[in-house]
């Protein structure tokens, strides 16, 4: 006696299997393959200033909801904050202008480390770097730890002053950024330097 006869069901096992197959319930579940991650390579520690700079963007918003960007550059040797550029838009040409201003003040770096933001992979910036004889070292996508020096600086900026204030215009942000830059370089001990300040008076 079949199951259909016992339970009084209006269908048999063949029909059940046909529906099961039509719904693609008979397909094997594909297990996701684990991505083999290479062992992380420690960041090289520069032995002198201007050997390596790191740059990165941050984002925030004014009280009226308008978003703005911050362009940060630090020297990897002593974690000195070199500049912070602030505006609603910071295209590649603004990045180049900021870097040129830094070079005029303190000379060229051997390399600049950054992520793969559109402004950084822009042809204009790459051509500029070739003309200047500067290597642009791009980190791997999705691996911000490869740009750890400036990422750590970004976190310090955000916790020390960016998240502490409500800004109504960019002038307020720029003034706070200027004060924060001075405090970071001249007053705040940096654990990456053995708790020394970037600039010792």
mmCIF file of C-alpha atoms in Angstrom, residues 54-57 112-121 136-144 146-147:
data_model
loop_
_atom_site.group_PDB
_atom_site.id
_atom_site.type_symbol
_atom_site.label_atom_id
_atom_site.label_comp_id
_atom_site.label_asym_id
_atom_site.label_seq_id
_atom_site.Cartn_x
_atom_site.Cartn_y
_atom_site.Cartn_z
ATOM 1 C CA UNK A 54 50.563 58.782 3.336
ATOM 2 C CA UNK A 55 47.385 60.507 2.185
ATOM 3 C CA UNK A 56 43.705 59.791 2.643
ATOM 4 C CA UNK A 57 40.242 61.358 2.539
ATOM 5 C CA UNK A 112 53.239 58.598 -1.456
ATOM 6 C CA UNK A 113 51.002 55.821 -0.142
ATOM 7 C CA UNK A 114 47.244 55.968 -0.788
ATOM 8 C CA UNK A 115 44.149 53.906 -1.482
ATOM 9 C CA UNK A 116 42.364 53.522 -4.824
ATOM 10 C CA UNK A 117 40.017 56.500 -4.620
ATOM 11 C CA UNK A 118 39.115 57.971 -8.043
ATOM 12 C CA UNK A 119 41.151 61.099 -7.282
ATOM 13 C CA UNK A 120 44.267 59.023 -6.635
ATOM 14 C CA UNK A 121 44.052 56.771 -9.682
ATOM 15 C CA UNK A 136 52.619 56.362 -5.848
ATOM 16 C CA UNK A 137 52.177 53.212 -3.769
ATOM 17 C CA UNK A 138 48.577 52.003 -3.995
ATOM 18 C CA UNK A 139 47.285 49.722 -1.273
ATOM 19 C CA UNK A 140 45.218 46.650 -2.129
ATOM 20 C CA UNK A 141 41.457 47.335 -2.360
ATOM 21 C CA UNK A 142 39.676 46.543 0.896
ATOM 22 C CA UNK A 143 42.876 46.607 2.957
ATOM 23 C CA UNK A 144 42.962 49.961 4.786
ATOM 24 C CA UNK A 146 48.050 48.826 4.528
ATOM 25 C CA UNK A 147 47.644 52.581 4.979
#
